[in-house]
XYZ file of C-alpha atoms in Angstrom:
679
model
C 58.320 152.528 138.139
C 56.700 149.642 140.359
C 56.916 146.056 138.636
C 53.097 145.996 139.676
C 51.865 147.937 137.986
C 49.204 147.195 134.776
C 50.779 147.015 131.221
C 48.161 150.309 130.689
C 48.989 151.303 133.970
C 52.894 151.286 133.356
C 52.264 153.348 130.121
C 50.602 156.039 132.165
C 52.932 156.458 134.587
C 56.070 156.101 131.336
C 53.652 158.989 130.477
C 53.557 161.382 133.968
C 57.231 160.913 134.488
C 57.589 162.709 130.851
C 55.398 164.937 131.889
C 57.260 165.918 135.146
C 53.267 164.724 136.802
C 52.821 163.707 140.088
C 49.544 162.155 140.733
C 48.172 159.295 138.966
C 44.149 159.536 138.784
C 42.379 156.732 140.204
C 40.531 156.698 136.612
C 43.666 155.457 135.589
C 44.614 152.965 138.526
C 40.537 151.161 137.838
C 42.067 150.197 134.435
C 43.670 147.102 135.474
C 43.341 143.974 134.833
C 40.511 141.070 136.033
C 42.985 139.228 139.635
C 44.409 136.414 137.175
C 42.568 132.386 137.710
C 43.038 129.017 136.161
C 40.434 127.708 133.083
C 39.311 125.825 135.374
C 38.709 127.908 138.686
C 35.353 128.842 138.759
C 34.693 132.044 141.115
C 34.422 134.688 138.978
C 37.460 137.268 139.678
C 37.485 140.867 140.884
C 40.129 143.523 140.041
C 43.386 143.294 142.321
C 43.703 146.534 144.794
C 46.455 148.806 143.026
C 49.069 149.593 145.442
C 50.000 153.732 146.352
C 53.342 154.198 144.548
C 56.096 154.811 146.676
C 57.905 158.665 146.871
C 61.003 157.000 145.091
C 58.275 155.696 142.073
C 57.181 159.273 141.387
C 57.323 162.992 140.370
C 56.619 166.074 141.252
C 53.375 167.460 139.100
C 53.159 169.689 136.303
C 50.058 169.169 134.877
C 47.567 166.774 135.364
C 47.213 163.668 133.443
C 44.616 164.091 130.166
C 41.032 163.227 130.798
C 38.528 161.593 128.845
C 37.142 164.501 126.908
C 33.063 165.374 127.377
C 32.278 165.272 124.076
C 32.910 161.116 124.013
C 29.726 159.030 124.388
C 28.633 157.674 127.605
C 27.941 154.441 127.985
C 24.716 152.671 129.838
C 26.917 149.404 130.336
C 28.502 148.354 132.867
C 32.023 145.837 132.443
C 31.852 142.348 133.749
C 35.128 142.387 135.948
C 36.817 139.365 133.871
C 39.246 137.431 131.782
C 37.061 136.921 128.241
C 39.817 133.427 128.101
C 38.057 132.573 131.165
C 35.387 130.231 131.193
C 33.029 129.766 133.360
C 31.434 126.590 135.082
C 29.339 124.095 133.288
C 27.323 121.168 135.298
C 26.896 118.458 132.189
C 25.024 115.623 133.279
C 26.318 112.546 130.449
C 23.412 109.679 131.054
C 24.489 106.462 130.229
C 27.951 104.891 130.277
C 28.339 102.445 127.854
C 30.969 102.894 124.524
C 28.992 106.813 124.174
C 29.195 107.637 127.659
C 32.691 106.252 127.927
C 34.266 108.767 125.529
C 32.673 111.938 126.503
C 33.892 110.953 130.187
C 37.274 110.856 127.735
C 37.203 113.778 125.523
C 34.869 116.461 127.258
C 37.507 117.145 130.397
C 39.863 117.452 127.485
C 38.494 119.817 125.660
C 35.902 121.418 127.998
C 38.228 123.672 130.167
C 35.444 123.749 133.251
C 33.472 121.142 133.080
C 31.656 119.712 135.969
C 30.803 116.323 134.414
C 28.857 113.529 136.168
C 27.441 110.378 133.939
C 25.129 108.569 135.376
C 24.955 104.992 134.912
C 21.657 102.291 136.130
C 23.957 99.220 136.045
C 26.561 98.896 138.978
C 30.241 99.327 136.306
C 30.358 101.395 132.547
C 29.978 99.564 129.629
C 26.408 99.699 128.856
C 25.161 96.798 125.821
C 27.987 94.615 126.452
C 27.134 94.912 130.125
C 24.272 93.608 129.946
C 24.320 91.159 127.005
C 25.736 88.490 128.452
C 23.779 85.371 126.414
C 25.785 82.058 124.539
C 28.013 83.771 121.014
C 27.616 87.591 121.990
C 29.919 88.967 120.238
C 31.275 92.041 117.940
C 30.066 91.527 113.637
C 32.553 94.389 113.117
C 36.330 93.275 113.630
C 38.202 94.261 116.820
C 40.810 96.217 115.677
C 38.012 98.549 114.037
C 34.990 98.624 116.807
C 38.054 100.333 119.257
C 38.599 104.444 120.112
C 40.997 105.544 117.831
C 42.733 107.367 120.035
C 43.780 104.303 122.271
C 44.762 100.867 119.783
C 44.330 97.220 121.321
C 47.328 95.542 119.697
C 46.450 91.914 121.186
C 43.029 91.120 120.621
C 42.606 87.468 120.625
C 40.079 86.907 118.181
C 39.233 88.179 114.222
C 35.880 89.323 116.037
C 36.718 89.537 120.217
C 33.629 87.651 122.100
C 31.553 90.484 124.122
C 33.564 90.062 127.971
C 37.019 91.050 125.687
C 34.791 93.626 124.571
C 32.899 94.215 127.781
C 37.566 94.582 129.487
C 38.711 96.194 126.453
C 36.223 99.669 127.296
C 36.631 99.428 130.499
C 40.747 99.682 130.780
C 40.069 102.897 128.741
C 37.969 104.182 131.824
C 40.572 102.931 134.471
C 43.217 104.917 132.164
C 41.772 107.908 131.487
C 40.153 108.701 135.006
C 36.046 107.976 134.353
C 35.158 106.488 136.927
C 36.193 109.644 139.008
C 32.803 111.234 137.522
C 30.695 107.459 137.425
C 27.904 107.324 139.235
C 26.629 104.277 138.708
C 23.380 102.827 140.887
C 21.820 106.094 139.159
C 18.494 105.930 136.884
C 16.949 109.271 135.730
C 13.326 108.986 135.647
C 12.578 112.310 134.372
C 14.034 115.499 133.230
C 12.267 118.909 133.230
C 13.678 122.536 131.849
C 13.598 125.429 134.224
C 13.099 128.430 131.969
C 13.894 130.364 135.572
C 16.970 129.228 135.890
C 18.043 128.313 132.835
C 18.736 124.149 134.143
C 17.877 121.262 133.868
C 16.128 119.393 136.856
C 17.110 115.754 136.626
C 14.773 113.155 138.898
C 17.793 110.321 139.911
C 16.574 106.494 141.885
C 19.241 104.781 143.352
C 18.912 101.298 142.506
C 20.077 100.324 145.434
C 18.393 102.387 148.021
C 15.884 102.881 146.047
C 15.934 106.521 147.190
C 15.113 108.979 144.560
C 16.549 112.836 144.785
C 17.111 115.636 142.239
C 20.011 118.081 140.808
C 20.397 120.304 137.992
C 22.459 120.207 135.353
C 23.142 123.614 131.975
C 23.143 120.966 130.474
C 22.115 117.302 129.938
C 23.794 114.534 126.891
C 21.548 111.663 126.431
C 24.142 108.275 125.924
C 21.276 106.055 126.579
C 22.363 103.413 123.237
C 19.923 102.690 120.611
C 19.176 98.715 121.891
C 19.168 99.143 125.832
C 15.299 99.519 126.989
C 14.567 95.758 126.106
C 11.196 94.868 126.844
C 9.487 91.392 126.477
C 6.968 91.174 123.983
C 3.012 91.283 124.313
C 1.812 88.171 123.893
C -1.387 86.852 125.340
C -1.099 84.734 128.475
C 3.134 85.575 128.895
C 2.286 85.779 132.612
C 0.902 82.579 133.060
C 4.362 80.147 131.606
C 5.752 78.892 133.859
C 9.227 77.691 132.081
C 12.276 79.784 132.174
C 11.781 83.273 130.289
C 14.817 85.335 129.540
C 14.811 88.499 127.117
C 17.653 88.282 125.412
C 19.798 91.240 126.926
C 18.940 89.722 130.552
C 21.208 86.415 130.851
C 20.620 83.737 132.497
C 23.401 82.454 133.168
C 22.867 79.619 135.481
C 20.306 78.024 133.508
C 22.490 75.522 131.912
C 20.349 74.479 127.724
C 22.331 71.460 127.757
C 19.035 68.335 126.985
C 16.520 71.526 127.443
C 13.613 72.131 124.911
C 13.903 75.965 124.026
C 12.193 78.256 121.907
C 14.006 81.432 120.482
C 11.567 84.385 119.589
C 13.298 87.017 116.523
C 15.600 86.595 113.875
C 17.414 89.952 114.369
C 21.452 90.017 115.229
C 20.817 87.908 118.671
C 18.421 86.056 118.087
C 20.759 84.407 115.049
C 23.780 84.048 117.265
C 21.796 82.455 119.947
C 20.203 79.953 118.006
C 23.499 79.173 116.337
C 25.615 78.634 119.445
C 22.232 76.302 121.359
C 21.022 74.318 118.613
C 24.629 71.387 119.038
C 23.259 71.421 122.985
C 19.309 71.311 122.961
C 17.409 68.745 122.657
C 15.559 70.559 120.594
C 14.296 74.250 118.504
C 11.669 76.540 118.113
C 13.116 79.300 116.153
C 10.113 82.042 115.298
C 11.394 83.765 112.865
C 8.095 86.207 111.529
C 10.510 88.341 108.726
C 13.074 87.519 106.254
C 15.915 88.328 107.103
C 19.127 88.711 104.387
C 22.168 86.867 106.459
C 25.878 88.330 105.465
C 28.871 86.668 104.147
C 30.622 89.906 105.731
C 29.995 93.184 106.120
C 33.082 94.232 104.370
C 34.519 91.242 102.948
C 36.133 90.208 106.415
C 34.109 86.899 106.902
C 33.528 85.645 110.917
C 33.020 81.623 111.458
C 31.030 80.259 114.376
C 34.153 78.826 115.703
C 36.884 81.467 117.054
C 39.188 82.752 114.749
C 41.694 83.790 117.168
C 45.135 85.768 116.029
C 48.447 83.577 116.558
C 51.136 84.494 119.203
C 53.626 86.259 115.897
C 50.736 88.577 115.187
C 50.430 89.897 118.430
C 54.039 90.118 118.365
C 53.990 92.164 115.088
C 51.668 94.546 116.705
C 52.948 95.412 119.750
C 56.986 95.612 117.832
C 56.237 97.172 114.458
C 53.620 100.470 115.604
C 54.243 100.934 111.508
C 53.225 97.776 110.216
C 50.319 97.961 112.651
C 48.795 101.054 111.910
C 49.161 100.086 108.342
C 47.430 96.542 108.833
C 44.578 98.896 111.065
C 43.741 101.677 108.856
C 43.099 98.316 105.812
C 41.754 96.314 107.984
C 39.624 100.441 108.723
C 39.398 101.834 105.931
C 36.548 99.267 103.657
C 34.291 99.731 106.045
C 34.571 103.578 104.660
C 34.581 102.285 100.657
C 30.742 100.513 100.889
C 28.129 103.056 101.086
C 27.617 102.883 97.656
C 25.379 99.446 97.704
C 23.244 101.571 100.155
C 21.459 102.747 96.656
C 18.394 101.252 94.839
C 19.467 99.721 91.371
C 22.698 100.505 92.149
C 25.211 98.150 90.447
C 26.908 97.119 94.073
C 23.067 96.292 95.288
C 22.092 94.411 92.679
C 25.344 92.338 93.596
C 24.926 91.751 96.585
C 21.703 89.735 96.029
C 23.047 88.328 94.206
C 25.579 87.477 96.565
C 23.635 86.315 99.485
C 20.884 84.391 97.920
C 24.501 81.928 96.374
C 25.859 82.374 100.197
C 22.067 81.547 101.883
C 21.538 78.606 98.732
C 24.686 76.969 99.609
C 24.488 77.053 103.435
C 21.018 75.559 103.051
C 21.728 72.767 101.503
C 20.495 70.382 104.221
C 16.865 72.517 104.081
C 17.013 74.155 101.098
C 12.864 74.040 101.470
C 14.285 77.280 103.928
C 15.534 79.057 101.132
C 11.656 80.603 100.030
C 11.403 81.325 103.413
C 14.502 83.599 104.314
C 15.415 85.399 101.681
C 13.246 89.153 101.585
C 12.001 90.890 98.998
C 13.686 93.591 100.207
C 16.980 95.245 98.983
C 20.006 94.469 101.066
C 20.953 96.798 103.531
C 16.789 98.063 103.624
C 17.667 95.988 107.656
C 21.351 96.095 109.201
C 23.129 92.878 107.640
C 23.404 90.559 109.878
C 26.487 88.331 108.782
C 25.535 85.407 110.743
C 28.289 82.631 110.750
C 26.977 79.381 111.599
C 22.134 80.164 111.742
C 22.216 79.097 108.355
C 23.176 75.483 108.955
C 21.561 75.954 112.486
C 18.480 76.174 111.434
C 18.737 72.735 108.787
C 19.669 70.478 111.058
C 16.968 68.298 112.187
C 17.047 69.411 116.110
C 15.606 72.875 114.443
C 12.315 73.834 113.571
C 12.225 76.921 111.590
C 8.678 78.639 112.757
C 6.366 81.644 110.674
C 3.389 81.206 111.783
C 2.732 83.451 113.906
C 2.300 83.541 117.974
C -0.928 83.314 119.343
C -0.689 82.597 123.572
C 1.693 81.361 125.561
C 0.008 79.000 127.874
C 2.042 76.646 130.816
C 3.872 75.330 129.094
C 4.870 76.519 125.785
C 3.552 78.665 122.885
C 0.683 78.189 120.328
C 0.341 79.826 116.929
C -2.257 80.868 114.751
C -2.624 77.933 113.419
C -3.848 76.231 116.280
C -0.471 73.622 117.011
C 0.901 74.318 120.776
C 4.422 73.193 121.133
C 5.847 72.329 124.909
C 9.936 74.427 125.807
C 11.764 74.696 129.554
C 13.217 77.953 128.453
C 11.436 80.616 126.640
C 14.405 83.374 125.056
C 13.381 86.221 123.814
C 15.736 88.593 121.607
C 13.177 90.639 120.337
C 15.465 93.790 121.029
C 14.534 97.324 122.161
C 12.720 99.989 121.761
C 13.307 100.928 118.317
C 11.797 104.246 117.887
C 14.853 106.404 119.898
C 12.137 107.743 122.083
C 14.341 108.172 125.050
C 12.599 105.884 128.364
C 11.984 108.398 130.773
C 9.940 111.550 130.126
C 11.718 115.275 128.718
C 10.013 118.057 129.839
C 10.313 121.811 128.533
C 9.419 124.857 129.924
C 6.220 124.385 128.498
C 5.819 120.769 129.487
C 5.762 119.515 126.743
C 7.102 115.892 126.286
C 9.668 115.118 123.879
C 8.890 111.828 123.984
C 4.899 112.336 123.305
C 6.426 114.936 119.784
C 8.298 112.104 118.822
C 5.390 109.525 119.654
C 4.183 107.917 115.863
C 1.049 106.528 117.398
C 0.223 110.165 119.238
C -0.166 112.073 115.464
C -3.235 113.056 114.559
C -5.049 112.122 111.795
C -5.034 114.704 108.849
C -2.293 116.612 110.517
C 0.709 115.190 110.155
C 4.459 117.409 110.399
C 5.348 118.132 106.534
C 8.986 119.875 106.357
C 8.648 123.817 105.183
C 4.769 123.848 105.104
C 3.459 125.601 108.288
C 3.006 122.795 110.351
C 6.278 122.430 112.113
C 5.704 123.859 115.767
C 2.033 123.353 116.471
C 1.339 119.234 116.316
C 0.551 117.325 118.161
C 3.149 114.480 117.954
C 6.085 114.866 115.012
C 5.550 110.935 114.224
C 9.349 110.299 114.147
C 12.757 111.560 116.343
C 12.347 115.468 115.068
C 16.324 116.809 115.114
C 18.307 118.834 114.045
C 21.253 116.797 112.550
C 21.088 114.070 114.743
C 22.342 116.085 117.979
C 19.054 118.454 119.699
C 15.871 119.246 119.222
C 14.039 122.922 118.989
C 12.791 124.205 122.549
C 14.232 121.479 124.346
C 17.190 124.264 125.494
C 20.600 122.482 127.244
C 19.321 119.099 125.400
C 21.715 117.282 123.217
C 21.676 113.294 121.853
C 24.779 111.259 121.487
C 25.202 108.223 119.271
C 21.480 108.777 118.769
C 19.278 109.711 115.854
C 20.993 110.247 112.804
C 24.484 109.560 114.935
C 26.262 107.908 112.263
C 26.662 106.602 108.696
C 25.667 103.794 106.513
C 29.365 103.346 106.241
C 32.866 104.458 108.960
C 32.893 102.910 112.040
C 31.112 103.843 115.877
C 33.886 104.875 117.318
C 34.718 107.411 115.196
C 30.974 109.246 114.732
C 30.877 109.543 118.394
C 34.255 110.962 118.851
C 33.475 112.915 115.899
C 29.494 113.931 117.613
C 31.616 113.813 121.152
C 34.015 117.134 118.923
C 31.019 119.203 117.806
C 29.458 119.621 121.615
C 33.099 120.369 122.837
C 33.108 123.322 120.475
C 29.598 123.944 121.791
C 30.446 123.395 125.048
C 32.896 126.055 124.604
C 31.062 128.929 123.348
C 28.449 128.555 125.598
C 31.380 128.556 128.964
C 33.432 131.208 127.133
C 30.908 133.571 125.579
C 28.387 134.348 128.423
C 25.288 132.226 126.770
C 22.670 130.782 128.539
C 20.819 128.097 126.553
C 21.481 127.131 123.307
C 18.497 125.461 120.444
C 18.579 124.516 117.433
C 15.888 127.181 115.164
C 12.852 125.496 113.875
C 13.416 126.288 110.271
C 17.424 124.780 110.650
C 15.377 121.392 112.032
C 12.977 121.670 109.232
C 15.529 121.855 106.849
C 17.610 118.968 107.825
C 14.210 116.001 108.077
C 13.270 118.271 104.104
C 16.887 117.135 102.904
C 16.541 114.081 104.560
C 13.788 112.694 103.404
C 14.657 113.381 99.994
C 18.042 111.860 100.140
C 16.972 108.901 101.784
C 13.979 108.244 99.633
C 17.071 106.844 96.542
C 18.322 104.354 98.576
C 16.959 100.871 99.805
C 16.294 101.659 103.270
C 12.807 102.883 102.119
C 12.148 99.364 100.786
C 9.276 98.879 103.320
C 11.445 96.246 105.580
C 11.098 97.303 109.401
C 14.263 97.793 110.672
C 15.614 100.132 113.362
C 17.113 102.167 110.475
C 12.637 103.518 110.610
C 11.524 102.732 114.091
C 10.383 98.817 112.991
C 7.341 101.090 110.748
C 7.792 100.267 107.678
C 7.302 103.806 105.467
C 8.557 105.062 108.391
C 10.779 107.552 107.941
C 14.188 106.941 108.042
C 15.911 108.007 111.708
C 18.450 105.661 112.975
C 21.253 106.431 110.545
C 22.978 109.796 108.883
C 21.549 111.055 105.757
C 24.263 110.922 103.787
C 27.919 109.044 103.990
C 30.719 108.519 107.185
C 32.725 110.873 105.294
C 29.646 113.530 104.908
C 28.829 113.826 108.552
C 31.793 114.277 109.483
C 32.664 117.626 107.282
C 29.180 118.423 108.332
C 29.855 117.905 112.804
C 33.715 119.155 111.931
C 32.879 122.681 111.581
C 29.257 123.698 112.761
C 26.556 126.470 111.167
C 26.062 128.936 114.782
C 23.840 130.427 112.522
C 21.574 127.170 113.095
C 21.015 127.857 116.519
C 18.899 130.374 118.947
C 20.528 131.565 121.577
C 19.648 133.885 125.349
C 22.608 135.573 126.889
C 23.643 134.661 130.646
C 21.365 137.957 133.184
C 18.046 138.113 130.599
C 15.014 138.491 131.583
C 11.920 135.618 131.784
C 10.152 138.850 129.911
C 12.342 138.829 126.622
C 14.381 142.040 127.812
C 17.712 141.400 125.876
C 21.390 142.063 127.006
C 24.457 142.569 125.915
C 25.708 139.563 124.209
C 29.603 141.311 124.524
C 28.805 142.202 128.022
C 29.766 139.229 130.353
C 31.861 137.755 126.820
C 34.262 140.336 126.529
C 34.906 141.220 130.124
C 37.236 143.816 131.343
C 39.150 143.608 127.573
C 41.386 141.203 128.989
C 42.688 137.793 128.660
C 44.321 135.986 131.798
C 47.412 135.867 129.767
C 48.490 139.483 129.306
C 48.118 140.138 132.891
C 50.604 136.907 134.016
C 53.947 137.693 134.511
C 56.281 134.969 132.928
C 53.206 133.868 130.562
C 54.097 133.409 126.924
C 52.799 135.478 124.469
C 54.296 134.895 121.402
C 53.508 131.100 122.427
C 52.440 130.982 118.777
C 56.050 131.001 117.340
C 57.639 128.106 116.706
C 60.912 126.099 116.088
C 59.512 124.423 113.874
C 58.596 127.135 112.052
C 62.813 127.623 111.839
C 64.801 127.152 108.028
C 66.349 123.769 109.513
C 63.196 122.217 110.360
C 61.196 122.960 107.451
C 62.694 121.431 104.685
C 65.369 124.395 103.725
C 68.701 122.139 105.321
C 67.281 119.993 107.934
C 65.751 116.909 108.138
C 62.858 117.051 110.069
C 59.354 118.681 108.268
C 58.299 121.123 109.266
C 54.609 122.551 110.472
C 51.702 122.243 107.933
C 50.963 125.763 106.937
C 47.264 124.068 107.416
C 47.480 123.741 110.668
C 49.080 127.638 111.823
C 46.249 129.176 114.763
C 44.075 126.471 114.448
C 44.872 125.057 117.721
C 41.767 126.364 119.961
C 43.757 125.409 123.244
C 46.492 127.962 122.662
C 46.493 131.653 122.508
C 48.986 134.551 123.634
C 49.494 133.863 127.239
C 47.924 129.905 127.072
C 48.587 127.149 126.013
């Protein structure tokens, strides 16, 4: 029998041989599988032509091959000529090349076959906040060995709390190691996203900041990875444009400006303001520190004490980490474990939170010994953790020095030479540094228009909420309001009526505990599953349902009401609006969000399928997905159709006479990439 016949054709040929038949019908010949193609081949396969059988391969006829009986149901469906495991190409645009964008460039190509990925970054390189922030003293307040990818440990961190330049170098090294640069388009600022219902694609307007030219491109999916604190802005104080000295935002630092011996002002007492004050105080002539909000200055995040001075690892420690993987793993696990254990301190009235209040108050009292009168101006009425904790090493000591004025009076205006407060006091300075943060409402910095022309930013804008028409989940108001007034999202991943748009490390991006890198990796795992589903099942669009999204908001409201996050402080958790909805973090612990995002609830999503008409005419959801009924492995000669049989299952590897441990039954048949004929 001819060796190139498909399995089905070969089976019929054997039957024909038994019946001494000569002719193989055209119906049988047409049942051969589609042509084999790699999962990364974007073309649609077509059935190969079947060559006529040689005379010596067939026998004289005795009877015709049995045909389909006339009474069998006729189908209107024409099968699509493709393998079920042959995904279509997906054009995926990631906006932003910070930590999250880099991880997307590492994980998505590995986990989503046939993805065509592009990362648009407005800056000249990867790095995000660590590329842009170069002010004196910039560093991470989380230990270096915690603030790294789970799969790519760096054993030679120089300091327990790495400076910004070393963090930037680490993340850029991952982009190089995993070839993420091939996907990057630097100096490309996205200025507009518009959904095309006719094509089921996003149209991206992009400006090349080097040539100042704008072009349009298309993507099947868009993932925003723009960061929480990326769109910095100067405050809008009256007269700010008239100031003639050096004026800078902390995120737009001028490294050429020497502050030595200068009179300077620092506005803001968030993380960057605290670091700036602590590092500038020693070199400037005088520093005016404008701080309207009270804040807790923590000793540490999870018991890992920080100092203003470097805290370097010794050569012996670094040698141990690099030479003994087991010792380093245990060190890393012990260090990172603490960041998963502090969740109870976020709940109002708990022993852990009350203890934090007492502990931080005493620490602040001790560190303000030179100016004890400042304690009352600093200790907040709200509980610790209402705002993100800031360790602030050296900060309290700095504002206690004679060359620092701690000013809580409201700023009235800028003048040509300095700042005037509402009490009429004018203070002249050579430079003003605004550590006033960035947009904290999480609205995208560019228009995102859905098929109805509605801008996502408008829907999230608290200033556009109509009086008397405020949104209340599951009350019938959803979908009809002019603005929700907060980031209205399903699990922090997507929004209804905005198909194929995903948010990475945005609203509800991570839990109050755990680590940022792990949270981003876990979210990308969800997105990889979603994109694989789309590319293999003939799905044109996906968007979360209004009902599922309102249920999530309703749950979030109930959860956060029990926490100190709703004490009434202003923070990026609540969009800098005391009493505003908490959208900055997940409504639950880090372990909780990991559990939720590990197994997607596909029933919460709404779908359209390839080939559906704009008028809503439906198509068979299985037509493209099931294809011709074949897998590529079955049609590929030499493929391993029994790759599910493992050596590790042998008794010698399963604890019965061998020393090597066997595989865990929990992992049996779980690998998404390993199917018969494909591995």
